[in-house]
JSON list of C-alpha atoms in Angstrom, two decimals:
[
{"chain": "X", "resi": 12, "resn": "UNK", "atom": "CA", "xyz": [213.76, 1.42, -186.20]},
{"chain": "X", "resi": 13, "resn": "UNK", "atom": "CA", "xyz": [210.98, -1.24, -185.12]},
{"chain": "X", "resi": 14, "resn": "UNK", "atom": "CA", "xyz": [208.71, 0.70, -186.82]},
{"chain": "X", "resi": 15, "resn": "UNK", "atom": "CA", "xyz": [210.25, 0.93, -190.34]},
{"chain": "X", "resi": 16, "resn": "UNK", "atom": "CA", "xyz": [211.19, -2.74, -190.21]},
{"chain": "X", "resi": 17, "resn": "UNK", "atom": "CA", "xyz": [206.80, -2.95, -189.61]},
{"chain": "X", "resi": 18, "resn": "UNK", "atom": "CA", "xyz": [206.32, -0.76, -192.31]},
{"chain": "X", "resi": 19, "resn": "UNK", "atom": "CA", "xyz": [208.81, -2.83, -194.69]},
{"chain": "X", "resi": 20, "resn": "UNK", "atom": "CA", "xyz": [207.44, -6.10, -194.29]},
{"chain": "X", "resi": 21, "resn": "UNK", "atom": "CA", "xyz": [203.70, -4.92, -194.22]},
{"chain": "X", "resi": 22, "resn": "UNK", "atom": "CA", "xyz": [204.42, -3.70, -197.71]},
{"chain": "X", "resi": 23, "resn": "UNK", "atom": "CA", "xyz": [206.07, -7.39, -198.72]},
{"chain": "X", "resi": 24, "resn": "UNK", "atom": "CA", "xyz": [203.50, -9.01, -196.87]},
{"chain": "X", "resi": 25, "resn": "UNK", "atom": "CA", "xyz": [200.84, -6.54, -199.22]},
{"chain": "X", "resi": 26, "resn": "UNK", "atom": "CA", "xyz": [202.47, -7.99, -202.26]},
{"chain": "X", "resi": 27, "resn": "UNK", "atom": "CA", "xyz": [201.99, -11.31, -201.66]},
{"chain": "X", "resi": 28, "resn": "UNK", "atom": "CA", "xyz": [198.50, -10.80, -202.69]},
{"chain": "X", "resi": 29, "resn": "UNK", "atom": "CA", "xyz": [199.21, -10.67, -206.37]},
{"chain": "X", "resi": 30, "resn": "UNK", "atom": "CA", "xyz": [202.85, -11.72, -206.56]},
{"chain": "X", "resi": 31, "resn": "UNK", "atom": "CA", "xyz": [203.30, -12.53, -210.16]},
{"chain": "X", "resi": 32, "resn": "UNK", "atom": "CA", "xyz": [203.26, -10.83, -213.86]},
{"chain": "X", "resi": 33, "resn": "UNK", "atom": "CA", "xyz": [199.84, -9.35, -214.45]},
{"chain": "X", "resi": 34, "resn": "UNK", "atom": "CA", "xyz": [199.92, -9.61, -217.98]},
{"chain": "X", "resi": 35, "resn": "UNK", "atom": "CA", "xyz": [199.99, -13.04, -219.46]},
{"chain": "X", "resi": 36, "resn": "UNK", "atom": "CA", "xyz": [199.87, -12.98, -223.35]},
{"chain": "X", "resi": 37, "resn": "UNK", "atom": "CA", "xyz": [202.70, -15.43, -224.65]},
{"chain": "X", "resi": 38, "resn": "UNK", "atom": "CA", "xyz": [205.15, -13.67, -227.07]},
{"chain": "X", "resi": 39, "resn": "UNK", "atom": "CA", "xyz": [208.46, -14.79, -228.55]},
{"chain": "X", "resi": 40, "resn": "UNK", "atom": "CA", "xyz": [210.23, -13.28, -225.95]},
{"chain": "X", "resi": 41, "resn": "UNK", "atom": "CA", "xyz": [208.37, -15.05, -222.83]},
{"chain": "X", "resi": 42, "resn": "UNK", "atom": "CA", "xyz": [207.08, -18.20, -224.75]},
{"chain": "X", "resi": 43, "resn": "UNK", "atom": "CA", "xyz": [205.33, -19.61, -221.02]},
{"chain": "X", "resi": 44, "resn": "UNK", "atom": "CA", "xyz": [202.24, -18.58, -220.16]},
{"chain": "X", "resi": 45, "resn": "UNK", "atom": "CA", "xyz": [201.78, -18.62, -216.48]},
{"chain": "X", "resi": 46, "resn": "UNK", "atom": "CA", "xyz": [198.18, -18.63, -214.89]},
{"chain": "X", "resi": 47, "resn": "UNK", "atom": "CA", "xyz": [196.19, -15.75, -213.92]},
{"chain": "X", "resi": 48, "resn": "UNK", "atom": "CA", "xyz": [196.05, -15.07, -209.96]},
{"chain": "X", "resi": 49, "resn": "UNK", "atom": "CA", "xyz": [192.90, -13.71, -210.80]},
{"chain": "X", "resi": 50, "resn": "UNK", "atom": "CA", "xyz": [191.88, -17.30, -211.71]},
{"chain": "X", "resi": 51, "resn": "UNK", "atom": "CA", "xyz": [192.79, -18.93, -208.44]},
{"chain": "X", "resi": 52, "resn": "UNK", "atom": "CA", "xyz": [190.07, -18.48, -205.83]},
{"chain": "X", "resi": 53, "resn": "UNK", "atom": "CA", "xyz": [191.57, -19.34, -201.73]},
{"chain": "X", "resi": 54, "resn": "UNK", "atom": "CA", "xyz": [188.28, -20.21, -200.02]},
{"chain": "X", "resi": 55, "resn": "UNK", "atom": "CA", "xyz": [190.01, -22.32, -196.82]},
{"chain": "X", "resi": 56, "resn": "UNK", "atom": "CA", "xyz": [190.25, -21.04, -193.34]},
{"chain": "X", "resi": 57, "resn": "UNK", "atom": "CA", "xyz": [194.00, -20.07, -193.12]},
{"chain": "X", "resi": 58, "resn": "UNK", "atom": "CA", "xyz": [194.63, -18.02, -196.39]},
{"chain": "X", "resi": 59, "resn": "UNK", "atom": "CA", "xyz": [191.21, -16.67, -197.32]},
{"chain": "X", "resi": 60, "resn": "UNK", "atom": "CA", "xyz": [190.77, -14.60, -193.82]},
{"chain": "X", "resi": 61, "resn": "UNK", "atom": "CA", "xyz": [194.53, -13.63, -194.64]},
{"chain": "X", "resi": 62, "resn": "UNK", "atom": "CA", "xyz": [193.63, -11.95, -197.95]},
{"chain": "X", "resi": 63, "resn": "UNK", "atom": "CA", "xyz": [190.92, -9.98, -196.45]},
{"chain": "X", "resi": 64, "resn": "UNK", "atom": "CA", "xyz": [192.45, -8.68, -193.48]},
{"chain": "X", "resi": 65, "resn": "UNK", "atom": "CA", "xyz": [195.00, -7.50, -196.35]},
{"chain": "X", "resi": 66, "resn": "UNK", "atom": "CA", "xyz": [192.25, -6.18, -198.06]},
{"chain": "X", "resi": 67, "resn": "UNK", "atom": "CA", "xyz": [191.07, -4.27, -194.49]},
{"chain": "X", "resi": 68, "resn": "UNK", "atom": "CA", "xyz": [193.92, -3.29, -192.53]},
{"chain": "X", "resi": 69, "resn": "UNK", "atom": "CA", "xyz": [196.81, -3.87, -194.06]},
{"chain": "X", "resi": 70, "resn": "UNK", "atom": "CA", "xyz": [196.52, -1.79, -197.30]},
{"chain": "X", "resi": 71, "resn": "UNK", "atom": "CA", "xyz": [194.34, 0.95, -195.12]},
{"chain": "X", "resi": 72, "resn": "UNK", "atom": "CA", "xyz": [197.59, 0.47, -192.88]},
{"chain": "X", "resi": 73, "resn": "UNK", "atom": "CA", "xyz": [199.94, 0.85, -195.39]},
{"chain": "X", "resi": 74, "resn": "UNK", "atom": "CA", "xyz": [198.82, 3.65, -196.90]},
{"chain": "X", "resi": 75, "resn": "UNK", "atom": "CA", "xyz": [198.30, 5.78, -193.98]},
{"chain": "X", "resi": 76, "resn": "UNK", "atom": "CA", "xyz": [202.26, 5.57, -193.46]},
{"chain": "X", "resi": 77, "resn": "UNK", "atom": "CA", "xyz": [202.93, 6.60, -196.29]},
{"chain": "X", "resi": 78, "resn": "UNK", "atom": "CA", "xyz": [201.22, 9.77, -195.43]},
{"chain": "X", "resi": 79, "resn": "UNK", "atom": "CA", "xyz": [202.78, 9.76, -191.60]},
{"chain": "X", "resi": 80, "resn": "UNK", "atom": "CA", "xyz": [206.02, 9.38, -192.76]},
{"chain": "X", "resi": 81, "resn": "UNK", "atom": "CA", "xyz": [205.98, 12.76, -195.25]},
{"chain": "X", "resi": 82, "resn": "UNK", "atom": "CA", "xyz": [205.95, 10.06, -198.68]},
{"chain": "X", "resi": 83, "resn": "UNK", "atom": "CA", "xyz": [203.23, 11.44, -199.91]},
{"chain": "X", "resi": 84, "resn": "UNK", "atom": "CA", "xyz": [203.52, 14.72, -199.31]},
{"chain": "X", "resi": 85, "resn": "UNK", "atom": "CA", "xyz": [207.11, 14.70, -201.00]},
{"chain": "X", "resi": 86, "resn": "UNK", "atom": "CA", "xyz": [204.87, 14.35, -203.84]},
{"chain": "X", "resi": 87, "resn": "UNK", "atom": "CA", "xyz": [203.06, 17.35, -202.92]},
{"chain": "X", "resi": 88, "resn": "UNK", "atom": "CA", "xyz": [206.04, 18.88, -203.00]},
{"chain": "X", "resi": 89, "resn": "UNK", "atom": "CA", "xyz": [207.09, 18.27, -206.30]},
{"chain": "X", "resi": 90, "resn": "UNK", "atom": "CA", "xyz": [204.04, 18.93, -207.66]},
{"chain": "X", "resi": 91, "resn": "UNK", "atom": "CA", "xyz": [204.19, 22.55, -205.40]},
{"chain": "X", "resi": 92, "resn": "UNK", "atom": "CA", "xyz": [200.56, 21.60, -203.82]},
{"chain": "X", "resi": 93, "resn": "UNK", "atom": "CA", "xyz": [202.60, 22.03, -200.53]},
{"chain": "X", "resi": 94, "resn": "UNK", "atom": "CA", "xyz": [206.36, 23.75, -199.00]},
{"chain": "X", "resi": 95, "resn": "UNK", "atom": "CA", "xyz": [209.27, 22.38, -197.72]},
{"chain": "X", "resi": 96, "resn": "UNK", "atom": "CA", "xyz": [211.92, 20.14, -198.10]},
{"chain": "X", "resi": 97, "resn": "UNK", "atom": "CA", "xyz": [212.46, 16.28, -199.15]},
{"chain": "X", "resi": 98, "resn": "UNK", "atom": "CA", "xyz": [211.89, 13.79, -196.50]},
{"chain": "X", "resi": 99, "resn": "UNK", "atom": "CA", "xyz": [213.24, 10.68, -196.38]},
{"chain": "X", "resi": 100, "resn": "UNK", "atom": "CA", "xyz": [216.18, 8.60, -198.33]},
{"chain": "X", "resi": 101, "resn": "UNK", "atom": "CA", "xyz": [216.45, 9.56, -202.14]},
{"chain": "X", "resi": 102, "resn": "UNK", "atom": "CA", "xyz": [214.54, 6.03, -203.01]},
{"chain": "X", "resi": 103, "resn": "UNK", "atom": "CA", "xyz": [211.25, 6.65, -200.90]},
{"chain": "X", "resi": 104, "resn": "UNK", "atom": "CA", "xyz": [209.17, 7.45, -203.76]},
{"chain": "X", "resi": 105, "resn": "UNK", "atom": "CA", "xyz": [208.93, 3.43, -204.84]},
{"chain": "X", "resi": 106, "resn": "UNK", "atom": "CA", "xyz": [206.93, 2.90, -201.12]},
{"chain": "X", "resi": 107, "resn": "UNK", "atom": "CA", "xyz": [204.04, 4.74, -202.47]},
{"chain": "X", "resi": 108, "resn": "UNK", "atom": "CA", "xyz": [204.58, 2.64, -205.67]},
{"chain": "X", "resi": 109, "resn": "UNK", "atom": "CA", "xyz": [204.67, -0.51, -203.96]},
{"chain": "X", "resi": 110, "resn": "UNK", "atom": "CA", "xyz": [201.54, 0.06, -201.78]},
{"chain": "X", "resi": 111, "resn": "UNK", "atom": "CA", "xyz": [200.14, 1.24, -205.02]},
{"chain": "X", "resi": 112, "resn": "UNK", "atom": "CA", "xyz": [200.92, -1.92, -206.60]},
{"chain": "X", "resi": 113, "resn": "UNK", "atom": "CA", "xyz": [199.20, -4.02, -203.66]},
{"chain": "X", "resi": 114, "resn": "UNK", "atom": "CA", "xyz": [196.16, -2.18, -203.69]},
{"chain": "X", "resi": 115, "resn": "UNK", "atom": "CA", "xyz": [196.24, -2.87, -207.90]},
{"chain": "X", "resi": 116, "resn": "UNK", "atom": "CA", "xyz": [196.01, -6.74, -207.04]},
{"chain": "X", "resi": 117, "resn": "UNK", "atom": "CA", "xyz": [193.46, -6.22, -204.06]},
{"chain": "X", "resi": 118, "resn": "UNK", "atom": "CA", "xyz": [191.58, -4.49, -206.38]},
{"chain": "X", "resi": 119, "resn": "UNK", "atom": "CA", "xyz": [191.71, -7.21, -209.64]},
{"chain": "X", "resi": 120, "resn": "UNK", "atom": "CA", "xyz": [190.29, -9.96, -206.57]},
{"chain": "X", "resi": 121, "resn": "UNK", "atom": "CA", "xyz": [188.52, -7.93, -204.87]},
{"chain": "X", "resi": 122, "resn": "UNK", "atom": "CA", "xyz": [186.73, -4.71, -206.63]},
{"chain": "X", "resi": 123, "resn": "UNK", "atom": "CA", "xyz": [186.50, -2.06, -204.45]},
{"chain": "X", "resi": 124, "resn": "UNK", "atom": "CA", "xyz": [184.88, 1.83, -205.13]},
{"chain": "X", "resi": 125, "resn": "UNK", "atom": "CA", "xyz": [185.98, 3.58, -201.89]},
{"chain": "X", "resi": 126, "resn": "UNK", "atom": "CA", "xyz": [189.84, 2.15, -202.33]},
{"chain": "X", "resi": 127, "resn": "UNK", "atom": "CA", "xyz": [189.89, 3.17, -205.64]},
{"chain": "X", "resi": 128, "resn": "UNK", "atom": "CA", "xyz": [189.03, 6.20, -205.54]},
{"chain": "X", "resi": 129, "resn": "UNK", "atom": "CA", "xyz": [191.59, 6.14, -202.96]},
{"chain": "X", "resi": 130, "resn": "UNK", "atom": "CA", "xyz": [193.98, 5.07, -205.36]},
{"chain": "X", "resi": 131, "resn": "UNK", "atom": "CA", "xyz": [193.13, 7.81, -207.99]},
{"chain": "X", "resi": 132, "resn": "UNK", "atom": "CA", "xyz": [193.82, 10.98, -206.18]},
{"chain": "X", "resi": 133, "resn": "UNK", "atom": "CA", "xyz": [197.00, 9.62, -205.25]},
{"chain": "X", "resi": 134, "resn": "UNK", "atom": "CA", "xyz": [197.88, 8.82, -208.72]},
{"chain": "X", "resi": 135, "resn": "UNK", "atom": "CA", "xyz": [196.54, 12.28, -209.52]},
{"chain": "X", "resi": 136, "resn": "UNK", "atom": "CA", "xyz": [199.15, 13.87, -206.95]},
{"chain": "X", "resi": 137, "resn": "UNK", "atom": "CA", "xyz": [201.61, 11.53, -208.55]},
{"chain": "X", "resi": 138, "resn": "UNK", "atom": "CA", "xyz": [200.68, 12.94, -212.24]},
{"chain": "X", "resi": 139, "resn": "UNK", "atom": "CA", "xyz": [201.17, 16.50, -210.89]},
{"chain": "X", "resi": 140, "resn": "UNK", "atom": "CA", "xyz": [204.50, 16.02, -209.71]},
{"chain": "X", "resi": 141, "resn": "UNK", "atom": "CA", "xyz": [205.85, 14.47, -212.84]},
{"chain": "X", "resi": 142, "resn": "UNK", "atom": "CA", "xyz": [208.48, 16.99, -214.59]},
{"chain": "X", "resi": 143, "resn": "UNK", "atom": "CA", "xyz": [207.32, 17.84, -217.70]},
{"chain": "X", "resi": 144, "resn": "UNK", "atom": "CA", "xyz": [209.67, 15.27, -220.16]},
{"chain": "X", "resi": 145, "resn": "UNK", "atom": "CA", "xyz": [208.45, 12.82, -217.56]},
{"chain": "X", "resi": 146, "resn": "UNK", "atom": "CA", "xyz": [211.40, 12.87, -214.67]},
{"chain": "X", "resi": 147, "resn": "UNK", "atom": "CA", "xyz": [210.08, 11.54, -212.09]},
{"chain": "X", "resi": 148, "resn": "UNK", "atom": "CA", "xyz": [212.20, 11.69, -208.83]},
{"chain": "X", "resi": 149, "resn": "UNK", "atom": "CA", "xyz": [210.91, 14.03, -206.06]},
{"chain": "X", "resi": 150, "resn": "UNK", "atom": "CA", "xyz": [213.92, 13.73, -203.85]},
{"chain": "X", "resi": 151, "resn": "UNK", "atom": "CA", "xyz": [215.47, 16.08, -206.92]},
{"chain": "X", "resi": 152, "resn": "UNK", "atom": "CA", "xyz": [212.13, 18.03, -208.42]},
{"chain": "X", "resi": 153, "resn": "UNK", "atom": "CA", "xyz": [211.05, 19.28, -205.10]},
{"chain": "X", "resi": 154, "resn": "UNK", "atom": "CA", "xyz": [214.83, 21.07, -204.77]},
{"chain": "X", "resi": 155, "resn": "UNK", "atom": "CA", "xyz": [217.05, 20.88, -207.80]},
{"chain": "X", "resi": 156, "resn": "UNK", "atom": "CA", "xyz": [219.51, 22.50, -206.95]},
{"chain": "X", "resi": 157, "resn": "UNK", "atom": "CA", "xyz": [219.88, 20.88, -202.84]},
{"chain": "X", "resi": 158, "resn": "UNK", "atom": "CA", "xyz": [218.40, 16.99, -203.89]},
{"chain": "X", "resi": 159, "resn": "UNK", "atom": "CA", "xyz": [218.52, 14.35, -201.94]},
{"chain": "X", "resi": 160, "resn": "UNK", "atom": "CA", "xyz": [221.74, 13.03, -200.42]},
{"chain": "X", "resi": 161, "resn": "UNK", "atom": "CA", "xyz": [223.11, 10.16, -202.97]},
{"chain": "X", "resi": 162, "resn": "UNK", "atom": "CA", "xyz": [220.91, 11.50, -205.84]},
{"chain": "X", "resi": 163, "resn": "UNK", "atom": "CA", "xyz": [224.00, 13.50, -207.26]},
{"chain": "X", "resi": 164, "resn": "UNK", "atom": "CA", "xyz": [223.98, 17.51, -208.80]},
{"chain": "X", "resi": 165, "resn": "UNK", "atom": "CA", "xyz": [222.46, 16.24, -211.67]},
{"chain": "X", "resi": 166, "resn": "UNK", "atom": "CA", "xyz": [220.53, 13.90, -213.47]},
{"chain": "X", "resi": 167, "resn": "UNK", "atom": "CA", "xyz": [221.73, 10.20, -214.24]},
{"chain": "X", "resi": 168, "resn": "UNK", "atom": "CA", "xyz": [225.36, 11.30, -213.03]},
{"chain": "X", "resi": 169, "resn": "UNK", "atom": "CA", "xyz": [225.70, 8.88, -210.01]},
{"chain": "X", "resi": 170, "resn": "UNK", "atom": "CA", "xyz": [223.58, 5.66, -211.29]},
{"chain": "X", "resi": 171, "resn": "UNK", "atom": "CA", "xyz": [225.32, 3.20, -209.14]},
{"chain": "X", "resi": 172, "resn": "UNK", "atom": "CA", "xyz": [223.35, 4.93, -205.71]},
{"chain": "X", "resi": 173, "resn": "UNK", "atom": "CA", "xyz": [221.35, 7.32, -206.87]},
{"chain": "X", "resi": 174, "resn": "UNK", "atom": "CA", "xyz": [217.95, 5.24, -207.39]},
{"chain": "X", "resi": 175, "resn": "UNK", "atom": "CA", "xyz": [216.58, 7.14, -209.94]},
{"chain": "X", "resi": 176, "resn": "UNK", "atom": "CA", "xyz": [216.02, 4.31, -212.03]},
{"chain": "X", "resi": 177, "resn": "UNK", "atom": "CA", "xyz": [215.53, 1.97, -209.27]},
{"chain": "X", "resi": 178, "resn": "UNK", "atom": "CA", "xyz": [212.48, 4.54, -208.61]},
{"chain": "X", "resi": 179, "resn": "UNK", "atom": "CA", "xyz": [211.38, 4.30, -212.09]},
{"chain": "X", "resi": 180, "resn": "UNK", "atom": "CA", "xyz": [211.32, 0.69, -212.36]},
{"chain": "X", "resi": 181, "resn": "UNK", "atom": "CA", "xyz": [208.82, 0.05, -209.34]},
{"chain": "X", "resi": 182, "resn": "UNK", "atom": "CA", "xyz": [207.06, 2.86, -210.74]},
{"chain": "X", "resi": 183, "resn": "UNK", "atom": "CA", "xyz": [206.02, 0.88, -214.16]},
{"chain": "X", "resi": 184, "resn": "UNK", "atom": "CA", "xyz": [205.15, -2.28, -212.10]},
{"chain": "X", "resi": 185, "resn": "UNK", "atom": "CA", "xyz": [202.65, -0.34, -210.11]},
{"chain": "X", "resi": 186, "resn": "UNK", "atom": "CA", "xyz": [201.17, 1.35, -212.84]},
{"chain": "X", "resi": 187, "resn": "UNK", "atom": "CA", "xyz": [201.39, -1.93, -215.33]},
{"chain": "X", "resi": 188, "resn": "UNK", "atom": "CA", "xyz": [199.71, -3.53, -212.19]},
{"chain": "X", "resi": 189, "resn": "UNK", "atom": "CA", "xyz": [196.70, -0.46, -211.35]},
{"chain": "X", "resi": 190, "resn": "UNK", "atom": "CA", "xyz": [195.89, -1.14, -215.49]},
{"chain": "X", "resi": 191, "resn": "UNK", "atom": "CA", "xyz": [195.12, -4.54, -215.41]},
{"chain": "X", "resi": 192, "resn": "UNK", "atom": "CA", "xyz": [193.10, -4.06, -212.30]},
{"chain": "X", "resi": 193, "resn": "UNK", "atom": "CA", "xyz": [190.90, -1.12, -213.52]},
{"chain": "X", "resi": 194, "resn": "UNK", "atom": "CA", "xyz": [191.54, -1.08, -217.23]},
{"chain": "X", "resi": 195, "resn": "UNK", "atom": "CA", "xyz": [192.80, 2.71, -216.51]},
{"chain": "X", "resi": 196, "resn": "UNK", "atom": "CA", "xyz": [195.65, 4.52, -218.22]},
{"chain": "X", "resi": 197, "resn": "UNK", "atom": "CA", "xyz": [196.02, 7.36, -215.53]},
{"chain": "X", "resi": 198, "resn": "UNK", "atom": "CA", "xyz": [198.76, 5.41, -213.78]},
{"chain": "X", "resi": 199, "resn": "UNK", "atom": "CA", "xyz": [200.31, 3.88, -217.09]},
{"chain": "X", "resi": 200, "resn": "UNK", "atom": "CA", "xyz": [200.31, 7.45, -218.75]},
{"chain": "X", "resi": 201, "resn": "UNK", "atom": "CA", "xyz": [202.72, 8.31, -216.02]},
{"chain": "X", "resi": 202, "resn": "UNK", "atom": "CA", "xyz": [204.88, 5.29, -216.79]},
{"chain": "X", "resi": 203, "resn": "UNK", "atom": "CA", "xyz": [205.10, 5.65, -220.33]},
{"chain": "X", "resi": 204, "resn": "UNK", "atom": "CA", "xyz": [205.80, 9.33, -219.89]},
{"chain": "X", "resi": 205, "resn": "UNK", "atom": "CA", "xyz": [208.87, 8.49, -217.90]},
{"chain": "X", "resi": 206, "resn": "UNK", "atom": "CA", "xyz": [209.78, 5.28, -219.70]},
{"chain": "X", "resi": 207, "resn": "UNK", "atom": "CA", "xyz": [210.12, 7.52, -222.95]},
{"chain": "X", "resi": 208, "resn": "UNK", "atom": "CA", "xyz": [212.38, 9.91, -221.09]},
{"chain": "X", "resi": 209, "resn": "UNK", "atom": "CA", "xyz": [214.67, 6.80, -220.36]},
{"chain": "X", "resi": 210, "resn": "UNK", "atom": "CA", "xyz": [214.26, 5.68, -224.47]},
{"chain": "X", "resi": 211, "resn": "UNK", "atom": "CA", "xyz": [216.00, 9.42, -225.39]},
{"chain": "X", "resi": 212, "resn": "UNK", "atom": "CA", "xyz": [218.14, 9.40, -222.59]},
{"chain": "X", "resi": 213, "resn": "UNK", "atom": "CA", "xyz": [219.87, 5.41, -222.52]},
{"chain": "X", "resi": 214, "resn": "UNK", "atom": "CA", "xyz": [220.81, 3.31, -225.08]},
{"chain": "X", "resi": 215, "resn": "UNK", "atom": "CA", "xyz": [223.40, 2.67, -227.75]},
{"chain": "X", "resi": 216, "resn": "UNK", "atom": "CA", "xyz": [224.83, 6.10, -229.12]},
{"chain": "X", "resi": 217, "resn": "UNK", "atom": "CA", "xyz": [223.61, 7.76, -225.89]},
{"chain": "X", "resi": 218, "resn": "UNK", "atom": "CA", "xyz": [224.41, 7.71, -222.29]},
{"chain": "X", "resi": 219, "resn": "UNK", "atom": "CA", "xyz": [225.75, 4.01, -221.64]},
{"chain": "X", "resi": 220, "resn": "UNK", "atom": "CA", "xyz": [225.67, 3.71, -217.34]},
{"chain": "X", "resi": 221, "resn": "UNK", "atom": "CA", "xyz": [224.83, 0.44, -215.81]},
{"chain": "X", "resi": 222, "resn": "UNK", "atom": "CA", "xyz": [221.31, 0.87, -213.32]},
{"chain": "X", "resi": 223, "resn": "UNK", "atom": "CA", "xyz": [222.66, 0.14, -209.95]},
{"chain": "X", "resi": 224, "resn": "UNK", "atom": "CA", "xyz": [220.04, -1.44, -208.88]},
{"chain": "X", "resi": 225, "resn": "UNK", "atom": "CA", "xyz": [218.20, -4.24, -210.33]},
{"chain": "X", "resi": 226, "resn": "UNK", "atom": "CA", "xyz": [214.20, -3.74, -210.96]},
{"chain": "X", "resi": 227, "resn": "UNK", "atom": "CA", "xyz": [214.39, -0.98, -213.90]},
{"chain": "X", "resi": 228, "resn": "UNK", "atom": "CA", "xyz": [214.77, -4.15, -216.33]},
{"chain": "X", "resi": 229, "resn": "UNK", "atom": "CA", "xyz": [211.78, -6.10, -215.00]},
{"chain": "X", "resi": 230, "resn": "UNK", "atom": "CA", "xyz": [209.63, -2.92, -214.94]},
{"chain": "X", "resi": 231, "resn": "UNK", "atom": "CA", "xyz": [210.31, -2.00, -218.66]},
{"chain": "X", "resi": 232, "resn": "UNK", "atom": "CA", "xyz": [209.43, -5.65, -219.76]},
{"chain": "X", "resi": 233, "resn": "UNK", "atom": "CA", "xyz": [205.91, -5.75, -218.33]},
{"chain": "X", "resi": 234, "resn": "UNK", "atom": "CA", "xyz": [205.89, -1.94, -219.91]},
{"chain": "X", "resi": 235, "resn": "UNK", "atom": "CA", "xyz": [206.40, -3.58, -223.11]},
{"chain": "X", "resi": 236, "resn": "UNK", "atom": "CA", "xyz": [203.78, -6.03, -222.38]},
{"chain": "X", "resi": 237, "resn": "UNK", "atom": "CA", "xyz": [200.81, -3.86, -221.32]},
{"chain": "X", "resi": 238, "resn": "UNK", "atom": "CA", "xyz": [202.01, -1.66, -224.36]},
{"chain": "X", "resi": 239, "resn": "UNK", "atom": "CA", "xyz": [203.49, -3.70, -227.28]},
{"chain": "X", "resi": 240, "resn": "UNK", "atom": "CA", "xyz": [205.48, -1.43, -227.45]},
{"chain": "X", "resi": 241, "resn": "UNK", "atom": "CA", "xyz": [209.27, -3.39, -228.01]},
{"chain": "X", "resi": 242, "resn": "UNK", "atom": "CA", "xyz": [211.83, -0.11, -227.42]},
{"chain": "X", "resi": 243, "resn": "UNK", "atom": "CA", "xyz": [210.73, -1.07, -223.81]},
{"chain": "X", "resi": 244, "resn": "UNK", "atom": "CA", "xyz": [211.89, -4.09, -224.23]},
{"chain": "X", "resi": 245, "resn": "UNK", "atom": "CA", "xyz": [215.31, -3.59, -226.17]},
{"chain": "X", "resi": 246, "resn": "UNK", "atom": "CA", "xyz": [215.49, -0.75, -223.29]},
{"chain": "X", "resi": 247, "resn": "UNK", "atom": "CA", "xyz": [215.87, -3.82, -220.70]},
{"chain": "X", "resi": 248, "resn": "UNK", "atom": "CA", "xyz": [218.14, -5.83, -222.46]},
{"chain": "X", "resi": 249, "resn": "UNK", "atom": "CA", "xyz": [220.49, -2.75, -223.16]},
{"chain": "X", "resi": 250, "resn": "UNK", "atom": "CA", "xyz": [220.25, -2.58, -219.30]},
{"chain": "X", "resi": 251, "resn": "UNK", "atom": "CA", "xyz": [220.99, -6.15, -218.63]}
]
């Protein structure tokens, strides 16, 4: 139990690095314009070490457990690179997306090859499980018909626990994140692939459920902003 709690607040602790909206163009719907964290530079002697030990050991850290505890490989799974069953609780997939999302803002401070590169063959694996029409869950994809306890016999049919988009919405942060940091589109493909499963699946004259859990709304806006793309955003206030 200690170490989840470790693993948990690593990841916040991760995040903290680049804590904010990484896209920053004003628009009628968000008319302030914050300030990059790109632009502000910690040289003193209590944050600055901080940042890099982030940089060194935590995100190294980080990742690593989501390898020993069977997160990544649950991609695997999906994408059949490897056999077995799900491990885990139904909403594990958003730890790789969250570590995913702290190496994005390590990365836009701190450019870094080897992490990178890092950071694309997991997206890769990530890609590879992806369902075709983008459904992106691998507590259900890995075994359809036996998912995940709380993820329901089917798709979207028990929103209130199920996490699916819960999942989704950390998903788009990540990859909104990993595109501002490298100017790539391998994560974001992912998200839009998925976010355009959610435009044909939710909205008015289609299924109607509530998310029942918050992030989904917050992902799909700063979808709409790397994308300009506004059925995002209508998506988010249909949500809301």
């Amino acid at each position: 139990m200690y170490r989840n709690i470790l693993f948990f607040q690593l990841i916040f602790v991760l995040l903290l690095a680049g804590c904010t909206d990484t896209s920053y163009n004003s628009d009628s719907y968000y008319p302030v314009t914050p300030v990059k964290f790109t632009e502000v530079k910690l040289t003193d002697n209590y944050w600055a070490p901080r940042i890099e030990i982030n940089r060194t050991i935590t995100i190294p850290y980080a990742l690593n457990k989501n390898e020993e505890t069977g997160r990544m490989d649950n991609f695997r799974k999906a994408a059949g690179m490897l056999d077995g069953t799900y491990i885990g609780r139904r909403f594990n997939d958003t730890d790789v997306y969250k570590v995913l999302e702290g190496v994005a803002y390590s990365l836009a401070n701190h450019p870094d090859h080897v992490l990178e590169d890092q950071a694309d063959s997991l997206i890769a694996i990530i890609a590879a499980a992806q369902e075709e029409d983008g459904y992106l869950t691998t507590g259900r994809t890995i075994n359809p018909d036996n998912p995940a306890p709380g993820l329901g016999r089917e798709r979207w049919i028990h929103l209130q626990g199920s996490h699916e988009l819960y999942n989704s919405g950390h998903l788009y942060e990540a990859a909104v994140a990993y595109y501002d940091a490298t100017g790539k589109t391998n994560f974001l493909d992912i998200a839009i692939k998925n976010a355009n499963l959610l435009l044909d699946t939710f909205g008015p004259g289609k299924k109607q459920d509530a998310p029942g859990h918050q992030v989904i709304e917050m992902g799909l806006a700063k979808l709409y902003r790397a994308t300009g793309n506004e059925e995002y955003l209508d998506l988010a206030k249909f949500f809301l």
